[in-house]
Short mmCIF file of C-alpha atoms in Angstrom, two decimals:
data_model
loop_
_atom_site.label_atom_id
_atom_site.label_comp_id
_atom_site.label_asym_id
_atom_site.label_seq_id
_atom_site.Cartn_x
_atom_site.Cartn_y
_atom_site.Cartn_z
CA UNK T 1 0.00 0.00 0.00
CA UNK T 2 1.28 3.47 -0.96
CA UNK T 3 0.16 6.60 0.88
CA UNK T 4 0.57 9.98 -0.82
CA UNK T 5 -0.06 13.65 -0.10
CA UNK T 6 -1.28 15.56 -3.17
CA UNK T 7 -0.46 19.22 -2.55
CA UNK T 8 -1.78 22.63 -3.58
CA UNK T 9 -5.28 21.67 -4.64
CA UNK T 10 -7.26 24.92 -4.65
CA UNK T 11 -11.04 24.98 -4.66
CA UNK T 12 -13.51 27.88 -4.51
CA UNK T 13 -14.60 28.82 -1.01
CA UNK T 14 -18.17 27.99 -2.02
CA UNK T 15 -17.30 24.33 -2.67
CA UNK T 16 -17.25 21.57 -0.06
CA UNK T 17 -14.04 19.68 0.69
CA UNK T 18 -15.30 16.70 -1.35
CA UNK T 19 -14.58 18.72 -4.49
CA UNK T 20 -10.88 18.58 -3.57
CA UNK T 21 -11.11 14.79 -3.75
CA UNK T 22 -12.45 15.05 -7.30
CA UNK T 23 -9.49 17.21 -8.29
CA UNK T 24 -7.10 14.85 -6.50
CA UNK T 25 -8.46 11.93 -8.53
CA UNK T 26 -7.87 13.95 -11.71
CA UNK T 27 -4.27 14.54 -10.66
CA UNK T 28 -3.78 10.81 -10.26
CA UNK T 29 -5.42 10.11 -13.61
CA UNK T 30 -3.14 12.67 -15.32
CA UNK T 31 -0.15 10.41 -14.63
CA UNK T 32 -1.95 7.17 -15.41
CA UNK T 33 -2.96 6.16 -11.88
CA UNK T 34 -6.48 4.87 -11.24
CA UNK T 35 -8.03 3.23 -8.23
CA UNK T 36 -7.07 5.66 -5.46
CA UNK T 37 -9.11 5.31 -2.25
CA UNK T 38 -9.41 6.63 1.31
CA UNK T 39 -9.24 10.29 0.30
CA UNK T 40 -8.84 12.62 3.31
CA UNK T 41 -7.97 16.27 3.82
CA UNK T 42 -4.40 16.41 5.10
CA UNK T 43 -3.98 20.22 5.31
CA UNK T 44 -6.43 23.04 4.70
CA UNK T 45 -5.82 26.79 4.54
CA UNK T 46 -7.60 29.91 3.28
CA UNK T 47 -6.11 32.01 0.47
CA UNK T 48 -7.84 35.40 0.75
CA UNK T 49 -5.34 37.46 -1.23
CA UNK T 50 -8.14 38.19 -3.72
CA UNK T 51 -11.30 38.98 -1.80
CA UNK T 52 -13.49 38.39 -4.87
CA UNK T 53 -11.96 34.94 -5.41
CA UNK T 54 -11.23 33.39 -1.99
CA UNK T 55 -9.87 29.88 -2.34
CA UNK T 56 -9.49 26.92 0.00
CA UNK T 57 -6.05 25.43 -0.57
CA UNK T 58 -5.83 21.79 0.44
CA UNK T 59 -3.46 18.87 0.54
CA UNK T 60 -5.22 15.54 0.06
CA UNK T 61 -4.10 12.25 1.56
CA UNK T 62 -4.79 9.21 -0.62
CA UNK T 63 -4.04 5.50 -0.46
CA UNK T 64 -3.04 3.49 -3.53
CA UNK T 65 -2.57 -0.17 -4.30
CA UNK T 66 0.11 0.65 -6.89
CA UNK T 67 3.68 1.85 -6.75
CA UNK T 68 4.40 5.45 -7.78
CA UNK T 69 7.57 6.68 -9.45
CA UNK T 70 9.46 9.82 -8.49
CA UNK T 71 8.61 11.29 -11.88
CA UNK T 72 4.89 10.77 -11.26
CA UNK T 73 5.20 12.37 -7.83
CA UNK T 74 6.88 15.43 -9.34
CA UNK T 75 4.24 15.86 -12.06
CA UNK T 76 1.41 15.65 -9.49
CA UNK T 77 3.09 17.89 -6.89
CA UNK T 78 2.89 15.00 -4.46
CA UNK T 79 5.02 13.47 -1.72
CA UNK T 80 4.98 10.17 0.09
CA UNK T 81 3.32 10.26 3.49
CA UNK T 82 5.89 10.02 6.25
CA UNK T 83 4.75 8.68 9.61
CA UNK T 84 7.21 9.67 12.33
CA UNK T 85 7.45 8.27 15.84
CA UNK T 86 10.19 9.15 18.34
CA UNK T 87 13.20 6.89 17.79
CA UNK T 88 13.82 5.39 21.20
CA UNK T 89 17.37 4.40 22.09
CA UNK T 90 17.93 3.16 25.63
CA UNK T 91 21.32 4.00 27.14
CA UNK T 92 23.53 1.70 29.16
CA UNK T 93 24.06 3.84 32.27
CA UNK T 94 21.53 3.02 34.98
CA UNK T 95 20.19 6.03 36.85
CA UNK T 96 20.76 6.14 40.59
CA UNK T 97 17.21 7.47 41.10
CA UNK T 98 14.10 8.20 39.08
CA UNK T 99 14.23 11.18 36.68
CA UNK T 100 12.61 14.45 37.71
CA UNK T 101 10.82 16.86 35.35
CA UNK T 102 10.44 20.43 36.60
CA UNK T 103 7.54 22.23 34.95
CA UNK T 104 4.32 20.85 33.50
CA UNK T 105 3.90 23.01 30.41
CA UNK T 106 4.10 21.52 26.89
CA UNK T 107 7.81 20.63 27.19
CA UNK T 108 7.38 19.03 30.62
CA UNK T 109 4.21 17.19 29.61
CA UNK T 110 5.70 15.58 26.51
CA UNK T 111 9.02 14.82 28.18
CA UNK T 112 7.24 13.14 31.10
CA UNK T 113 4.87 11.31 28.77
CA UNK T 114 7.67 9.79 26.69
CA UNK T 115 9.66 8.85 29.79
CA UNK T 116 6.65 7.28 31.50
CA UNK T 117 5.66 5.27 28.45
CA UNK T 118 9.16 3.83 28.26
CA UNK T 119 9.41 2.69 31.86
CA UNK T 120 11.28 5.61 33.44
CA UNK T 121 8.56 6.52 35.99
CA UNK T 122 9.29 10.28 36.06
CA UNK T 123 8.47 12.54 39.00
CA UNK T 124 6.97 15.83 37.78
CA UNK T 125 7.17 18.96 39.93
CA UNK T 126 4.85 21.85 39.09
CA UNK T 127 4.79 25.04 41.14
CA UNK T 128 1.16 25.81 40.24
CA UNK T 129 -2.13 23.98 40.57
CA UNK T 130 -3.90 21.25 38.68
CA UNK T 131 -6.49 22.47 36.16
CA UNK T 132 -9.57 22.86 38.46
CA UNK T 133 -7.69 24.77 41.17
CA UNK T 134 -5.79 26.81 38.60
CA UNK T 135 -9.01 27.87 36.88
CA UNK T 136 -10.40 28.94 40.26
CA UNK T 137 -7.23 30.95 41.02
CA UNK T 138 -7.34 32.81 37.70
CA UNK T 139 -11.06 33.52 38.16
CA UNK T 140 -10.34 35.03 41.58
CA UNK T 141 -7.70 37.26 40.08
CA UNK T 142 -9.97 38.48 37.28
CA UNK T 143 -12.99 39.08 39.53
CA UNK T 144 -11.39 40.13 42.82
CA UNK T 145 -7.81 41.12 41.85
CA UNK T 146 -6.42 38.53 44.28
CA UNK T 147 -3.21 37.28 42.65
CA UNK T 148 -1.75 33.87 43.46
CA UNK T 149 1.89 34.20 42.41
CA UNK T 150 2.33 30.44 41.96
CA UNK T 151 -0.95 29.56 40.24
CA UNK T 152 -2.12 31.93 37.52
CA UNK T 153 -2.14 32.36 33.76
CA UNK T 154 1.61 31.73 33.64
CA UNK T 155 1.98 28.86 36.15
CA UNK T 156 0.10 25.61 36.65
CA UNK T 157 -0.93 22.52 34.70
CA UNK T 158 -0.33 23.01 30.99
CA UNK T 159 1.85 26.10 31.36
CA UNK T 160 1.08 29.52 29.92
CA UNK T 161 -0.45 27.97 26.80
CA UNK T 162 -3.41 26.61 28.77
CA UNK T 163 -4.82 30.13 29.03
CA UNK T 164 -4.28 31.21 25.44
CA UNK T 165 -5.77 30.59 22.04
CA UNK T 166 -4.10 27.19 22.06
CA UNK T 167 -2.37 27.83 18.74
CA UNK T 168 -0.38 24.91 17.35
CA UNK T 169 1.33 26.68 14.46
CA UNK T 170 5.11 26.52 14.48
CA UNK T 171 8.00 27.48 12.24
CA UNK T 172 9.98 24.54 13.59
CA UNK T 173 10.57 22.08 10.76
CA UNK T 174 10.75 18.94 12.89
CA UNK T 175 9.09 15.67 11.86
CA UNK T 176 7.93 15.20 15.47
CA UNK T 177 5.47 18.10 15.06
CA UNK T 178 2.92 15.74 13.50
CA UNK T 179 3.47 13.29 16.35
CA UNK T 180 2.66 16.06 18.84
CA UNK T 181 -0.55 16.95 16.98
CA UNK T 182 -1.67 13.32 16.93
CA UNK T 183 -1.05 12.92 20.66
CA UNK T 184 -2.95 16.12 21.42
CA UNK T 185 -5.81 14.82 19.29
CA UNK T 186 -5.78 11.55 21.18
CA UNK T 187 -6.06 13.51 24.43
CA UNK T 188 -9.18 15.33 23.22
CA UNK T 189 -8.13 18.11 20.85
CA UNK T 190 -10.60 18.57 17.95
CA UNK T 191 -10.22 16.62 14.69
CA UNK T 192 -9.45 19.80 12.75
CA UNK T 193 -5.98 20.20 14.29
CA UNK T 194 -4.87 17.30 12.10
CA UNK T 195 -5.59 19.14 8.85
CA UNK T 196 -5.84 22.90 9.38
CA UNK T 197 -2.76 24.84 8.32
CA UNK T 198 -3.31 27.12 11.34
CA UNK T 199 -4.64 24.73 13.98
CA UNK T 200 -5.81 25.88 17.37
CA UNK T 201 -7.45 24.14 20.31
CA UNK T 202 -8.88 26.93 22.43
CA UNK T 203 -8.38 27.35 26.15
CA UNK T 204 -11.60 25.50 27.06
CA UNK T 205 -10.68 22.28 25.25
CA UNK T 206 -6.99 22.59 26.05
CA UNK T 207 -7.77 22.24 29.75
CA UNK T 208 -9.31 18.82 29.11
CA UNK T 209 -6.36 17.84 26.90
CA UNK T 210 -3.93 18.64 29.73
CA UNK T 211 -5.98 16.64 32.24
CA UNK T 212 -6.03 13.63 29.90
CA UNK T 213 -2.27 13.87 29.34
CA UNK T 214 -1.81 13.93 33.11
CA UNK T 215 -3.89 10.76 33.46
CA UNK T 216 -1.82 9.02 30.78
CA UNK T 217 1.45 9.90 32.54
CA UNK T 218 0.20 8.64 35.89
CA UNK T 219 -1.23 5.47 34.35
CA UNK T 220 2.18 4.76 32.77
CA UNK T 221 3.96 5.03 36.12
CA UNK T 222 4.73 8.74 36.48
CA UNK T 223 3.91 11.01 39.40
CA UNK T 224 2.81 14.66 39.29
CA UNK T 225 3.24 16.88 42.32
CA UNK T 226 1.41 20.20 42.17
CA UNK T 227 2.18 23.15 44.42
CA UNK T 228 5.78 21.92 44.50
CA UNK T 229 8.21 24.64 43.45
CA UNK T 230 11.84 23.83 42.82
CA UNK T 231 14.00 26.03 45.06
CA UNK T 232 17.41 24.51 44.46
CA UNK T 233 19.52 21.80 42.83
CA UNK T 234 22.00 19.58 44.64
CA UNK T 235 24.90 18.27 42.60
CA UNK T 236 28.01 16.18 43.00
CA UNK T 237 30.61 17.05 40.40
CA UNK T 238 28.77 17.48 37.11
CA UNK T 239 25.80 15.38 38.19
CA UNK T 240 22.47 16.46 39.69
CA UNK T 241 21.63 14.20 42.63
CA UNK T 242 18.57 15.91 44.13
CA UNK T 243 16.04 18.67 43.60
CA UNK T 244 15.20 20.89 46.55
CA UNK T 245 11.64 22.13 47.07
CA UNK T 246 9.97 24.28 49.71
CA UNK T 247 8.95 21.14 51.59
CA UNK T 248 11.62 18.52 51.05
CA UNK T 249 14.44 17.18 48.91
CA UNK T 250 13.72 14.76 46.07
CA UNK T 251 16.46 12.36 44.90
CA UNK T 252 17.08 12.73 41.20
CA UNK T 253 18.78 10.46 38.66
CA UNK T 254 18.42 13.02 35.85
CA UNK T 255 16.63 16.35 35.58
CA UNK T 256 14.63 17.85 32.72
CA UNK T 257 14.26 21.54 33.52
CA UNK T 258 11.25 23.06 31.73
CA UNK T 259 10.25 26.00 33.95
CA UNK T 260 8.38 28.23 31.47
CA UNK T 261 9.31 31.71 30.31
CA UNK T 262 8.01 33.49 33.43
CA UNK T 263 10.01 31.57 36.07
CA UNK T 264 12.16 34.55 36.98
CA UNK T 265 13.08 33.21 40.41
CA UNK T 266 14.38 30.04 38.75
CA UNK T 267 16.46 32.10 36.33
CA UNK T 268 17.90 34.10 39.21
CA UNK T 269 18.78 30.94 41.14
CA UNK T 270 20.54 29.46 38.11
CA UNK T 271 22.47 32.67 37.43
CA UNK T 272 23.56 32.98 41.06
CA UNK T 273 24.72 29.36 41.02
CA UNK T 274 27.01 29.72 38.00
CA UNK T 275 24.85 28.09 35.33
CA UNK T 276 25.73 29.26 31.85
CA UNK T 277 22.86 31.63 31.02
CA UNK T 278 22.91 33.91 27.98
CA UNK T 279 20.74 37.00 27.47
CA UNK T 280 18.76 37.09 24.25
CA UNK T 281 16.67 39.39 22.14
CA UNK T 282 12.95 39.39 22.89
CA UNK T 283 9.98 41.68 22.30
CA UNK T 284 7.54 43.85 24.24
CA UNK T 285 4.48 45.77 23.21
CA UNK T 286 0.71 45.97 23.54
CA UNK T 287 -2.50 44.14 22.66
CA UNK T 288 -4.61 45.80 19.98
CA UNK T 289 -8.36 45.13 19.81
CA UNK T 290 -10.70 45.58 16.86
CA UNK T 291 -14.20 44.33 16.22
CA UNK T 292 -13.82 40.85 14.76
CA UNK T 293 -16.50 41.70 12.19
CA UNK T 294 -14.34 44.59 10.94
CA UNK T 295 -11.33 42.28 10.52
CA UNK T 296 -13.51 39.69 8.73
CA UNK T 297 -14.88 42.33 6.34
CA UNK T 298 -11.44 43.83 5.66
CA UNK T 299 -9.79 40.50 4.83
CA UNK T 300 -12.66 38.45 3.38
CA UNK T 301 -15.23 40.99 2.23
CA UNK T 302 -18.71 41.63 3.68
CA UNK T 303 -20.36 38.66 1.96
CA UNK T 304 -17.89 35.96 3.02
CA UNK T 305 -19.21 32.77 4.61
CA UNK T 306 -17.52 32.84 8.02
CA UNK T 307 -18.96 29.44 8.93
CA UNK T 308 -16.95 28.00 6.02
CA UNK T 309 -13.82 30.15 6.28
CA UNK T 310 -13.57 30.69 10.02
CA UNK T 311 -12.87 34.14 11.43
CA UNK T 312 -10.14 36.04 9.63
CA UNK T 313 -6.61 36.04 11.02
CA UNK T 314 -3.62 38.17 10.12
CA UNK T 315 0.15 38.21 10.41
CA UNK T 316 1.94 41.51 9.91
CA UNK T 317 5.51 42.74 10.22
CA UNK T 318 7.67 45.74 9.44
CA UNK T 319 11.39 46.27 10.01
CA UNK T 320 13.58 49.34 10.44
CA UNK T 321 17.26 48.41 10.61
CA UNK T 322 17.84 45.80 13.32
CA UNK T 323 14.48 46.38 14.96
CA UNK T 324 11.07 45.13 13.90
CA UNK T 325 7.43 45.49 14.87
CA UNK T 326 5.16 42.55 14.25
CA UNK T 327 1.86 40.94 15.12
CA UNK T 328 2.04 37.98 17.46
CA UNK T 329 -0.47 35.45 18.77
CA UNK T 330 -3.53 36.87 17.01
CA UNK T 331 -6.73 35.73 18.78
CA UNK T 332 -9.85 35.91 16.60
CA UNK T 333 -13.00 36.26 18.67
CA UNK T 334 -10.99 36.30 21.88
CA UNK T 335 -10.21 38.37 24.95
CA UNK T 336 -7.19 40.16 26.39
CA UNK T 337 -6.14 38.08 29.38
CA UNK T 338 -4.77 39.25 32.73
CA UNK T 339 -1.42 37.44 32.80
CA UNK T 340 0.41 38.84 35.84
CA UNK T 341 2.51 36.46 37.92
CA UNK T 342 4.26 38.93 40.25
CA UNK T 343 2.68 41.26 42.76
CA UNK T 344 2.83 44.88 41.71
CA UNK T 345 3.04 44.15 37.97
CA UNK T 346 0.53 44.17 35.12
CA UNK T 347 0.92 41.83 32.12
CA UNK T 348 -1.48 41.09 29.26
CA UNK T 349 -1.84 38.19 26.87
CA UNK T 350 -4.42 36.91 24.39
CA UNK T 351 -6.90 34.09 24.92
CA UNK T 352 -9.67 32.46 22.88
CA UNK T 353 -12.12 29.66 23.44
CA UNK T 354 -12.39 27.07 20.70
CA UNK T 355 -15.49 28.70 19.19
CA UNK T 356 -13.74 32.08 18.92
CA UNK T 357 -17.13 33.68 19.40
CA UNK T 358 -16.27 36.82 21.39
CA UNK T 359 -16.96 40.22 19.83
CA UNK T 360 -13.37 41.47 19.57
CA UNK T 361 -10.25 40.32 17.76
CA UNK T 362 -7.04 40.94 19.67
CA UNK T 363 -3.40 40.59 18.80
CA UNK T 364 -0.04 41.45 20.30
CA UNK T 365 1.88 44.18 18.53
CA UNK T 366 5.45 43.63 19.66
CA UNK T 367 8.68 45.54 19.11
CA UNK T 368 12.14 43.96 19.16
CA UNK T 369 14.20 44.49 22.28
CA UNK T 370 17.88 44.01 21.51
CA UNK T 371 20.50 42.94 24.02
CA UNK T 372 22.12 46.34 23.69
CA UNK T 373 18.88 47.94 24.95
CA UNK T 374 19.31 46.49 28.43
CA UNK T 375 23.06 45.97 28.80
CA UNK T 376 23.47 42.43 27.42
CA UNK T 377 23.14 40.85 30.86
CA UNK T 378 20.68 38.08 31.87
CA UNK T 379 19.46 39.73 35.09
CA UNK T 380 19.11 43.06 33.29
CA UNK T 381 16.95 41.35 30.64
CA UNK T 382 14.56 40.16 33.35
CA UNK T 383 14.58 43.55 35.05
CA UNK T 384 13.77 45.27 31.74
CA UNK T 385 10.51 43.32 31.53
CA UNK T 386 9.76 43.77 35.22
CA UNK T 387 10.17 47.55 35.17
CA UNK T 388 7.64 47.88 32.35
CA UNK T 389 5.15 45.73 34.25
CA UNK T 390 5.59 47.83 37.40
CA UNK T 391 5.09 51.07 35.49
CA UNK T 392 1.90 49.60 34.07
CA UNK T 393 0.71 48.71 37.57
CA UNK T 394 1.24 52.29 38.70
CA UNK T 395 -0.35 53.75 35.57
CA UNK T 396 -3.40 51.56 36.10
CA UNK T 397 -3.92 52.80 39.64
CA UNK T 398 -2.02 50.12 41.60
CA UNK T 399 -4.93 47.67 41.45
CA UNK T 400 -4.10 45.44 38.43
CA UNK T 401 -6.19 47.61 36.12
CA UNK T 402 -4.43 47.75 32.75
CA UNK T 403 -3.34 51.01 31.11
CA UNK T 404 -5.21 51.55 27.84
CA UNK T 405 -5.31 54.07 25.01
CA UNK T 406 -7.32 54.47 21.85
CA UNK T 407 -5.36 54.20 18.61
CA UNK T 408 -6.55 57.67 17.59
CA UNK T 409 -5.04 59.20 20.73
CA UNK T 410 -1.92 57.03 20.51
CA UNK T 411 -1.28 58.27 16.97
CA UNK T 412 -1.93 61.90 18.03
CA UNK T 413 -4.86 62.10 15.64
CA UNK T 414 -7.27 63.02 18.41
CA UNK T 415 -7.24 64.66 21.80
CA UNK T 416 -10.08 62.34 22.82
CA UNK T 417 -9.11 59.14 24.67
CA UNK T 418 -12.67 57.99 25.31
CA UNK T 419 -13.85 54.55 24.27
CA UNK T 420 -16.14 54.13 21.27
CA UNK T 421 -17.51 51.08 19.46
CA UNK T 422 -14.72 48.83 20.74
CA UNK T 423 -14.98 47.98 24.41
CA UNK T 424 -11.80 46.50 25.93
CA UNK T 425 -12.05 42.90 27.08
CA UNK T 426 -9.27 42.84 29.73
CA UNK T 427 -10.96 41.86 33.01
CA UNK T 428 -14.27 42.97 31.42
CA UNK T 429 -12.88 46.44 30.73
CA UNK T 430 -11.03 46.88 34.02
CA UNK T 431 -8.53 49.43 32.84
CA UNK T 432 -7.48 53.05 32.92
CA UNK T 433 -7.22 55.27 29.87
CA UNK T 434 -3.78 56.85 29.93
CA UNK T 435 -0.72 57.69 27.84
CA UNK T 436 1.13 54.47 27.00
CA UNK T 437 4.37 56.43 26.64
CA UNK T 438 4.45 56.52 30.44
CA UNK T 439 4.61 52.72 30.46
CA UNK T 440 6.70 51.64 27.47
CA UNK T 441 10.14 52.82 26.34
CA UNK T 442 10.10 55.53 23.70
CA UNK T 443 11.77 53.31 21.08
CA UNK T 444 8.89 50.85 21.54
CA UNK T 445 6.06 53.39 21.25
CA UNK T 446 7.73 55.11 18.27
CA UNK T 447 7.95 51.89 16.28
CA UNK T 448 4.46 50.83 17.39
CA UNK T 449 3.11 54.08 15.94
CA UNK T 450 4.94 53.43 12.68
CA UNK T 451 3.71 49.84 12.59
CA UNK T 452 0.05 50.69 13.18
CA UNK T 453 0.13 53.26 10.37
CA UNK T 454 1.85 50.89 7.95
CA UNK T 455 -0.40 47.94 8.79
CA UNK T 456 -3.35 50.06 7.68
CA UNK T 457 -2.02 49.39 4.14
CA UNK T 458 -2.51 45.66 4.71
CA UNK T 459 -5.82 45.74 6.58
CA UNK T 460 -8.30 48.55 6.02
CA UNK T 461 -9.37 49.92 9.40
CA UNK T 462 -6.38 48.58 11.31
CA UNK T 463 -5.54 52.10 12.50
CA UNK T 464 -9.16 52.98 13.27
CA UNK T 465 -9.29 55.68 15.93
CA UNK T 466 -11.57 53.63 18.20
CA UNK T 467 -9.34 50.54 18.20
CA UNK T 468 -7.99 49.95 21.70
CA UNK T 469 -4.43 49.33 22.88
CA UNK T 470 -3.87 47.57 26.22
CA UNK T 471 -0.43 47.33 27.81
CA UNK T 472 1.93 45.72 28.40
CA UNK T 473 2.67 42.50 26.52
CA UNK T 474 6.06 41.55 28.00
CA UNK T 475 6.09 37.75 28.03
CA UNK T 476 6.34 37.02 24.30
CA UNK T 477 9.33 34.75 24.95
CA UNK T 478 12.02 33.97 27.48
CA UNK T 479 14.52 36.83 27.87
CA UNK T 480 17.38 34.38 28.48
CA UNK T 481 18.67 31.02 27.25
CA UNK T 482 20.03 28.22 29.45
CA UNK T 483 22.96 27.02 27.40
CA UNK T 484 23.23 23.34 26.55
CA UNK T 485 25.65 21.11 24.65
CA UNK T 486 25.19 18.89 21.59
CA UNK T 487 23.77 16.14 23.82
CA UNK T 488 21.03 18.41 25.09
CA UNK T 489 22.51 18.71 28.59
CA UNK T 490 23.22 22.01 30.34
CA UNK T 491 26.81 23.14 29.90
CA UNK T 492 28.87 21.68 32.72
CA UNK T 493 26.31 18.97 33.55
CA UNK T 494 25.89 15.41 32.36
CA UNK T 495 22.29 14.76 33.50
CA UNK T 496 20.46 18.11 33.51
CA UNK T 497 18.47 18.93 30.37
CA UNK T 498 17.10 22.49 29.93
CA UNK T 499 14.00 22.31 27.77
CA UNK T 500 11.21 24.24 26.13
CA UNK T 501 10.26 27.87 25.94
CA UNK T 502 11.50 28.71 29.43
CA UNK T 503 14.96 27.41 28.57
CA UNK T 504 15.00 29.64 25.49
CA UNK T 505 14.61 26.92 22.85
CA UNK T 506 10.97 27.14 21.74
CA UNK T 507 8.25 29.65 20.95
CA UNK T 508 4.84 28.07 21.37
CA UNK T 509 2.96 24.93 22.34
CA UNK T 510 4.08 22.67 19.49
CA UNK T 511 7.74 23.69 19.40
CA UNK T 512 7.97 23.44 23.20
CA UNK T 513 6.39 19.97 23.13
CA UNK T 514 8.88 18.86 20.46
CA UNK T 515 11.78 20.22 22.51
CA UNK T 516 10.49 18.31 25.53
CA UNK T 517 10.45 15.12 23.46
CA UNK T 518 14.00 15.79 22.27
CA UNK T 519 15.16 16.33 25.85
CA UNK T 520 13.60 13.03 26.92
CA UNK T 521 15.23 11.27 23.96
CA UNK T 522 18.64 12.68 24.93
CA UNK T 523 18.14 11.46 28.49
CA UNK T 524 17.12 7.98 27.36
CA UNK T 525 20.05 7.70 24.94
CA UNK T 526 22.38 7.93 27.94
CA UNK T 527 20.44 6.32 30.79
CA UNK T 528 18.38 3.20 31.29
CA UNK T 529 15.47 3.29 33.77
CA UNK T 530 16.15 3.31 37.50
CA UNK T 531 15.45 -0.04 39.11
CA UNK T 532 14.77 -0.14 42.85
#
């Protein structure tokens, strides 16, 4: 049996997906192949470059009973279907204790899952809560402004991605990406993530996915300890022998460190204890909100069938010299989330439920922060973010209200900073209209102004005066990188594996999950399971 992917089959937006199967059959017939069966959509995306001729571009998976030559593949614009599973190699060194995974975001989940399913019985330590308690903690913050610094939108089961749009897009070209999508689907993610070019789960479904992944890890022999924050690492020579927590010390045969990009106390501990930590470029900015209907009309036209196309999304960028301004984590039909994790600081992020049915579209507009902007020092990188968040807290009235400004006022087109058609969604509008130049560095606001004006050329109405900016978006990525060697271990260590977005090696759910898998594979290549 031969399995192929026939690529770049475009159909009118008015046609059902079955029409793509008809065109796929014609492609096969054009090179003399008949008898294809089991046609399925492999990937599906919307091409709206021409609003009067919106197309659905698909890749179709098909099974054949015949062999196919390379020449036939080329003529059809087809490739052979590759099914990739992690290649497990078990090392010869026996661990002195069970492995420990610190952090239960995407990297920690997939590292623990692979270890558990191969007999390693990992112990997972997560500083935040399990899903039900974490949801309750975030609700308390949004409704009563009571912040739990260890269980919030940044920390807890599933990591920061649990309270997001649940986007699964990635620029990482790793064959394990498809494996991650299939596992997420098995844990309850919707069928569409297996074929949409821009898949997303939504925060509501993602919570169930995380709970099901947790059950699978425990069933396979792993343990998960919530409300257990790592406070230190004990080592002998170049080997980690135990992980210290606020309550006790846990023996450790190997450590996968996947703390998430907001674990500033962990970064500080590592820096103070001579780990090799490098500062890196990152980005800060704002969330911009429009009416989702305006974005749909601008990109698809007023007569587009949204039930067929889904709400419109955009990706925008502009560069001046070394610095850029770009859209990030666009949330159609979503809300601006309250993402603080430190007392006295305000942070925003974007979040959508699977249905994406809220009134507003929101998106981060982020500006590059270069190492030279903060002194090229890891602790200074963290402090750069923190100072912006504290200024925002003060500007909002020292009560976790977010500073906001209309685009018209931000661009100096109007003296009026009053809200219009677009009502901000952060904590149901819990904000203070102010001048965002009192919160963000001038080089950030200057390039944001330039970006908003230029993006109007791409999307009519993007710079509408009643669009709302909410600040600050400071957690786009980790500001530092925990350096590691070619074997995936931290420099100077033989059994400590920094992993995921918090270690500086990923930028989203899928890429972090893949990095977690790679860390687990590195560990297993060296060590066999601990036997007690």
